[in-house]
XYZ file of C-alpha atoms in Angstrom:
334
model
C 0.000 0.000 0.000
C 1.208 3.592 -0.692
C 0.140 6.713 -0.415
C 1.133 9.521 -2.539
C 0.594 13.253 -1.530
C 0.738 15.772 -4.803
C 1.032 19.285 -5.551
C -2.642 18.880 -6.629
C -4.010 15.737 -5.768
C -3.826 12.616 -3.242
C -3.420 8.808 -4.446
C -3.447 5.349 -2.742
C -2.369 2.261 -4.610
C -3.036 -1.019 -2.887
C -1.949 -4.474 -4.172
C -5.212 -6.118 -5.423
C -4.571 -9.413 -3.787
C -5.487 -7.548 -0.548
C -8.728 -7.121 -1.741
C -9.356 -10.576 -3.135
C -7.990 -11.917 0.082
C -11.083 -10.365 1.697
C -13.058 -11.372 -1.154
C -14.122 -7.632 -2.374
C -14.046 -6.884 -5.639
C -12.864 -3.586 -6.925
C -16.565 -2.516 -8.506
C -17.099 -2.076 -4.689
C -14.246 0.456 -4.002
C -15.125 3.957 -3.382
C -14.657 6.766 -0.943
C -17.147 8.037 1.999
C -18.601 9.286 -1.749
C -19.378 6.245 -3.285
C -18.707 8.737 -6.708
C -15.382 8.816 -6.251
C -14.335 5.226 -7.046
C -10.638 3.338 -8.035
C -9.858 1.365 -11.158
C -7.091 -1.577 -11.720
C -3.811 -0.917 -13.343
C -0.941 -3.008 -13.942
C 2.548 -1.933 -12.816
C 5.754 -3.943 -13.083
C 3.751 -7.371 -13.796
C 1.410 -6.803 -10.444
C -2.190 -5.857 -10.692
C -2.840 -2.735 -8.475
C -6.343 -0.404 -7.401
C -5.663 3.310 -7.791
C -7.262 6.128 -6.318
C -6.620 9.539 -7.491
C -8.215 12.181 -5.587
C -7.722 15.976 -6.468
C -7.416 18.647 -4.162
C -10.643 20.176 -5.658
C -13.104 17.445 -5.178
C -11.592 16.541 -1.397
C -14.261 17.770 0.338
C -16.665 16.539 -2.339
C -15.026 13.135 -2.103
C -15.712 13.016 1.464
C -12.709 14.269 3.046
C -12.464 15.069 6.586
C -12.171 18.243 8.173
C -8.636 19.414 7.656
C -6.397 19.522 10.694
C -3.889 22.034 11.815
C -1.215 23.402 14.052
C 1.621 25.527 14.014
C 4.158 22.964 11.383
C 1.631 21.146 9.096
C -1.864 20.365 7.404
C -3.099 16.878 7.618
C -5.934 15.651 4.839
C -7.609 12.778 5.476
C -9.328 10.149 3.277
C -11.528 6.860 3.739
C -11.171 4.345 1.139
C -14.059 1.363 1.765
C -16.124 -1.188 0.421
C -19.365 -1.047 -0.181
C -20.805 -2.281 2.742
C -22.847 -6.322 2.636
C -26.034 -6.779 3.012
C -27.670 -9.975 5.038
C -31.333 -9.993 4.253
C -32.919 -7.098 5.509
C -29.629 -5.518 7.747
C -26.194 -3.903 6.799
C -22.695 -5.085 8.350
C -19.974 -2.247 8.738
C -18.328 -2.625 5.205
C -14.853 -5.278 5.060
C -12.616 -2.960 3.808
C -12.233 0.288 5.695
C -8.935 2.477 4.946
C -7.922 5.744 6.449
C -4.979 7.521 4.852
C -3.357 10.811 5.199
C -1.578 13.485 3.415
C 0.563 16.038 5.483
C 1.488 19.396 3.940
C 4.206 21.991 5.284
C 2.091 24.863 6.913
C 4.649 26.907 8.323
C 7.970 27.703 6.693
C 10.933 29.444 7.391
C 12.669 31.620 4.420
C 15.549 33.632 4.123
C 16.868 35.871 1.336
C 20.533 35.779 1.960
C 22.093 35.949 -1.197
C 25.487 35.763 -2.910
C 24.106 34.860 -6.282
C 23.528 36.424 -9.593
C 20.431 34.700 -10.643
C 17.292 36.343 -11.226
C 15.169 35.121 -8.187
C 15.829 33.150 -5.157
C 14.294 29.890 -4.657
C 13.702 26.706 -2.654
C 11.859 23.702 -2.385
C 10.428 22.068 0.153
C 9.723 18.423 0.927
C 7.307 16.623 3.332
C 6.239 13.034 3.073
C 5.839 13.073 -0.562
C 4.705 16.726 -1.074
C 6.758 19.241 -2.729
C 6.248 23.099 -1.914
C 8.263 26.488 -3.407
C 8.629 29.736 -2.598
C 10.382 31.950 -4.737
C 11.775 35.987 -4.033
C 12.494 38.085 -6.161
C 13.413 41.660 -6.680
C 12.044 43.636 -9.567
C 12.863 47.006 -11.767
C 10.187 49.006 -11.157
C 6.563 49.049 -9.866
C 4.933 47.403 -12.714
C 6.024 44.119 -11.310
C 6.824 42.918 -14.984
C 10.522 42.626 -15.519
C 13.079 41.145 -12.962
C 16.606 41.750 -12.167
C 18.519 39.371 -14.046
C 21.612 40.012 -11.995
C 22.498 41.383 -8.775
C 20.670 44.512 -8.393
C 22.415 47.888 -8.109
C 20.047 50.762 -6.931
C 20.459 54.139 -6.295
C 19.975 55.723 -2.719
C 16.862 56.434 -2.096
C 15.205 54.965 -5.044
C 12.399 52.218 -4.374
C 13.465 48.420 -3.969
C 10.689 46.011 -5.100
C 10.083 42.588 -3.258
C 8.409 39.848 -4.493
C 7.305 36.486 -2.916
C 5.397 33.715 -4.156
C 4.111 30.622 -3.353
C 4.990 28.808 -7.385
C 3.928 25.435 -6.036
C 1.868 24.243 -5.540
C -0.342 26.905 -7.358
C -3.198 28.776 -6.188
C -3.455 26.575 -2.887
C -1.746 28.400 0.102
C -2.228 32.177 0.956
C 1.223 33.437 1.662
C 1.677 35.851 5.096
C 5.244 37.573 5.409
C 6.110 38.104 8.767
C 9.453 39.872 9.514
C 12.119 41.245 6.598
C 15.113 42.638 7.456
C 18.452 43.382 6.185
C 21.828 42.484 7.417
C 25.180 43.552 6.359
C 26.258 39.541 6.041
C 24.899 36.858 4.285
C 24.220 35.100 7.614
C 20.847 36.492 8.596
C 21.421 36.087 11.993
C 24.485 37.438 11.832
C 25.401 40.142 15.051
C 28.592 41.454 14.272
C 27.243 43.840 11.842
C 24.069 46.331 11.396
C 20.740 44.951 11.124
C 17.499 47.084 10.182
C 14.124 45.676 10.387
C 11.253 46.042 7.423
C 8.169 44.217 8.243
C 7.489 42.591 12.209
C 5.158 40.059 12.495
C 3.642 40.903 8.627
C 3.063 44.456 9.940
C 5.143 47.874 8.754
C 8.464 48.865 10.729
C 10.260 50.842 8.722
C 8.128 54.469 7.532
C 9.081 53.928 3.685
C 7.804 50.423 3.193
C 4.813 49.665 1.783
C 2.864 46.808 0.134
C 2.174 46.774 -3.194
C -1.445 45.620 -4.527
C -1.650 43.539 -7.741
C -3.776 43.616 -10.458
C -5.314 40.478 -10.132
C -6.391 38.193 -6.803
C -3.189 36.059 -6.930
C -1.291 39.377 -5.507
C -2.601 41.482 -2.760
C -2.513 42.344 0.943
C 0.005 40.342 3.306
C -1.832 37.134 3.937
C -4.666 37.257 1.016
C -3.167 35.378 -1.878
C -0.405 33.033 -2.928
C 1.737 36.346 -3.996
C 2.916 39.172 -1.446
C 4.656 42.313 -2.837
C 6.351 44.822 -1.628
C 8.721 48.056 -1.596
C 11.116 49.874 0.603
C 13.232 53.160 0.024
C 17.317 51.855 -0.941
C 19.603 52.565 2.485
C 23.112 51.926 3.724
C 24.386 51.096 6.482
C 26.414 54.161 8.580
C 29.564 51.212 8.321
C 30.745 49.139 6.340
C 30.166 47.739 2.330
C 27.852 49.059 -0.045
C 25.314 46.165 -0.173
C 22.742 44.761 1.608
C 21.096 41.423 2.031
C 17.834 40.623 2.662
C 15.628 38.029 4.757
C 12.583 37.037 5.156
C 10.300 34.511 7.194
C 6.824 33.697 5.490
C 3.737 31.326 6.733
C 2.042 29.618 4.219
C -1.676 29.530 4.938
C -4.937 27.705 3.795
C -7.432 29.662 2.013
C -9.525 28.134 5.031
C -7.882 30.495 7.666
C -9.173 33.196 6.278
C -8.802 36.609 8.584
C -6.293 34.202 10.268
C -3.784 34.512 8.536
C -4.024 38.289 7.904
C -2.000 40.133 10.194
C -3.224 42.571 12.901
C -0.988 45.680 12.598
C -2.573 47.643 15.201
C 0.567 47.059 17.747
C 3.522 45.206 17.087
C 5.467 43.536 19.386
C 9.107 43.163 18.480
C 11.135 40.131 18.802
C 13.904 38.415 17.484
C 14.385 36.180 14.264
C 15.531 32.765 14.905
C 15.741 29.991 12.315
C 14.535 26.773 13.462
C 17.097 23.914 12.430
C 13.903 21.607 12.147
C 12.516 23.913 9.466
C 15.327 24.453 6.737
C 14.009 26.934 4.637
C 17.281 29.079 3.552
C 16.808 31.332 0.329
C 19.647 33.036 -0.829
C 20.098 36.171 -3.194
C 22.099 38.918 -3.636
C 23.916 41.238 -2.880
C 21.744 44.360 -3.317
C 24.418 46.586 -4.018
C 23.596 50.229 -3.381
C 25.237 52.547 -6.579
C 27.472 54.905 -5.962
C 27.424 58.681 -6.755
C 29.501 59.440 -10.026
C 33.129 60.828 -9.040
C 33.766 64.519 -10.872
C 36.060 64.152 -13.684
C 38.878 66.333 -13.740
C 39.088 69.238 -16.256
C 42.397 68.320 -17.724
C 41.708 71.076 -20.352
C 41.536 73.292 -17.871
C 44.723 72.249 -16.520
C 46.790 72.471 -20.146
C 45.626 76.256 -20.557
C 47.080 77.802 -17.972
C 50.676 76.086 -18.297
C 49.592 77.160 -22.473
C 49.295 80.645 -21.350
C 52.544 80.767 -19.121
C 54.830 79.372 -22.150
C 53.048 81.693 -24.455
C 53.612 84.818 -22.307
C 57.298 83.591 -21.820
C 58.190 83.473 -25.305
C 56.325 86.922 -25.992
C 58.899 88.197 -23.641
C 61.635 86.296 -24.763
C 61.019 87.935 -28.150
C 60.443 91.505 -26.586
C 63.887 90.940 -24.874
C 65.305 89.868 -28.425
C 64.314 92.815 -30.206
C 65.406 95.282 -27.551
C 68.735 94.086 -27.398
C 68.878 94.048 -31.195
C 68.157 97.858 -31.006
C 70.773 98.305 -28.765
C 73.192 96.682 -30.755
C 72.708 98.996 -33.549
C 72.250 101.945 -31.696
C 75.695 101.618 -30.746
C 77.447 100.484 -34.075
C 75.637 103.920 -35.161
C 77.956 105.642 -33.308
């Protein structure tokens, strides 16, 4: 028996000879729907009963309630027979299988870059479900074209943040909870400066501001799979140029609703801690801050004056030429 938890969908495949051992044929398979029903396939010379259940028809499929703490999502599923009848009663049916799907529900992310690439990236694994979340940082406020190298911005001019849930698609709301920037690549790094953007998905620093997107996918922190956002380009007082960035996110179910959008009507610092257990370590970077253009020095105006000094010396040099001259013949004259 195995159970196979998708981006989109949950599977069980069960050797058949379990089910002839019990004497139930595979007509008689079906969920707590009796709609939702298997069918045989062969696989490596073995006949097996599949049953393919996507994420949109769980609840119509008869899936239980979906339960939830702080690290995962757990979906549940009932595969059984149909149950036998004796005369005029019902028995509880043979075949009654429970099986379970667990998906990552919180996650800890980072932006700590040395990379050139165009976004920053990683996947996530539990049981056999794979989730990403991508950042990236992008040109202007249209959203539409990325860096495609580490970014160089001007002081003062807007920095534009995007995360996104890319798989799987359209099924957790995303909720940022703190951003901040470090002088290091280690994002927990104290040897340096740190300065804080977001706290607990709520604004900390007076120039940043989230963006809402065109469409539903992008919105307020906590409302859709995509959260975007912009803060004014800084420097430390110390050190290098750049900058890199971090970020912790939460992924949500669209169930949660208001739940997973944050209240921003105090905010109660802390600090950031990554959680061994929870790997979740994006990298990308530097965001290198562009510095002002040096002057250029006139050399022109350099040449003329040493072009005026030899000019006036040989003027003189000539005057001094011609007056002794005129002396000379003054006194052959006499």
């Amino acid at each position: 028996m195995n159970v196979t938890c998708g981006k989109d969908y949950i599977s069980i495949l069960v050797d058949e000879e379990f089910f002839n051992y019990y004497n139930v044929g595979v007509e008689s398979l079906h969920l707590t729907n009796t709609s939702c029903r298997g069918h045989r396939e062969e696989i490596s010379g073995s006949t097996y009963v599949i049953l393919r259940t996507p994420m949109d028809q769980y609840a119509a499929c008869g899936g239980k309630p979906v339960e939830k703490n702080i690290t995962h999502i757990v979906y549940t599923l009932t595969l059984m027979s149909d149950p036998p009848t004796y005369g005029n009663i019902v028995r509880h049916p043979v075949v009654h299988i429970e099986y379970k799907c667990v998906y990552p529900y919180i996650r800890r992310l980072s932006l700590a870059f040395p990379i050139l690439s165009f976004s920053s990236k990683r996947m996530f694994k539990v049981d056999e479900v794979d989730a990403k979340v991508e950042m990236s940082l992008f040109q202007d406020h249209t959203f539409s074209e990325a860096f495609t190298s580490a970014p160089t911005i001007k002081l003062g001019d807007q920095v534009y943040v995007q995360i996104q849930v890319t798989e799987p698609e359209d099924f957790f709301n995303l909720k940022v909870n703190e951003c901040w920037a470090t002088q290091s690549a280690k994002p927990n790094d104290k040897s340096g400066f740190v300065h804080t953007m977001l706290v607990n998905g709520c604004i900390n620093d007076k120039t940043t501001t989230f963006v809402n997107g065109t469409s539903h996918y992008a919105g307020r922190n906590g409302e859709g799979s995509t959260v975007r956002y912009s803060f004014d380009m800084f420097r430390f007082v110390n050190g290098p140029d750049s900058v890199y960035l971090h970020c912790t996110v939460h992924l949500c179910t669209p169930e949660d609703g208001e739940s997973c959008t944050p209240e921003c009507k105090s905010i109660a610092k802390r600090e950031v801690v990554l959680d061994e257990q929870s790997q979740g370590l994006l990298s990308y970077g530097p965001i290198k801050r562009e510095l002002p253009e040096r002057p250029v020095p006139n050399h022109l105006a350099l040449i003329l004056p040493f072009g005026v000094i030899w000019a006036l010396g040989i003027f003189l040099l000539i005057l001094i030429s011609v007056a002794k001259a005129g002396n000379r013949r003054r006194t052959t004259n006499r």
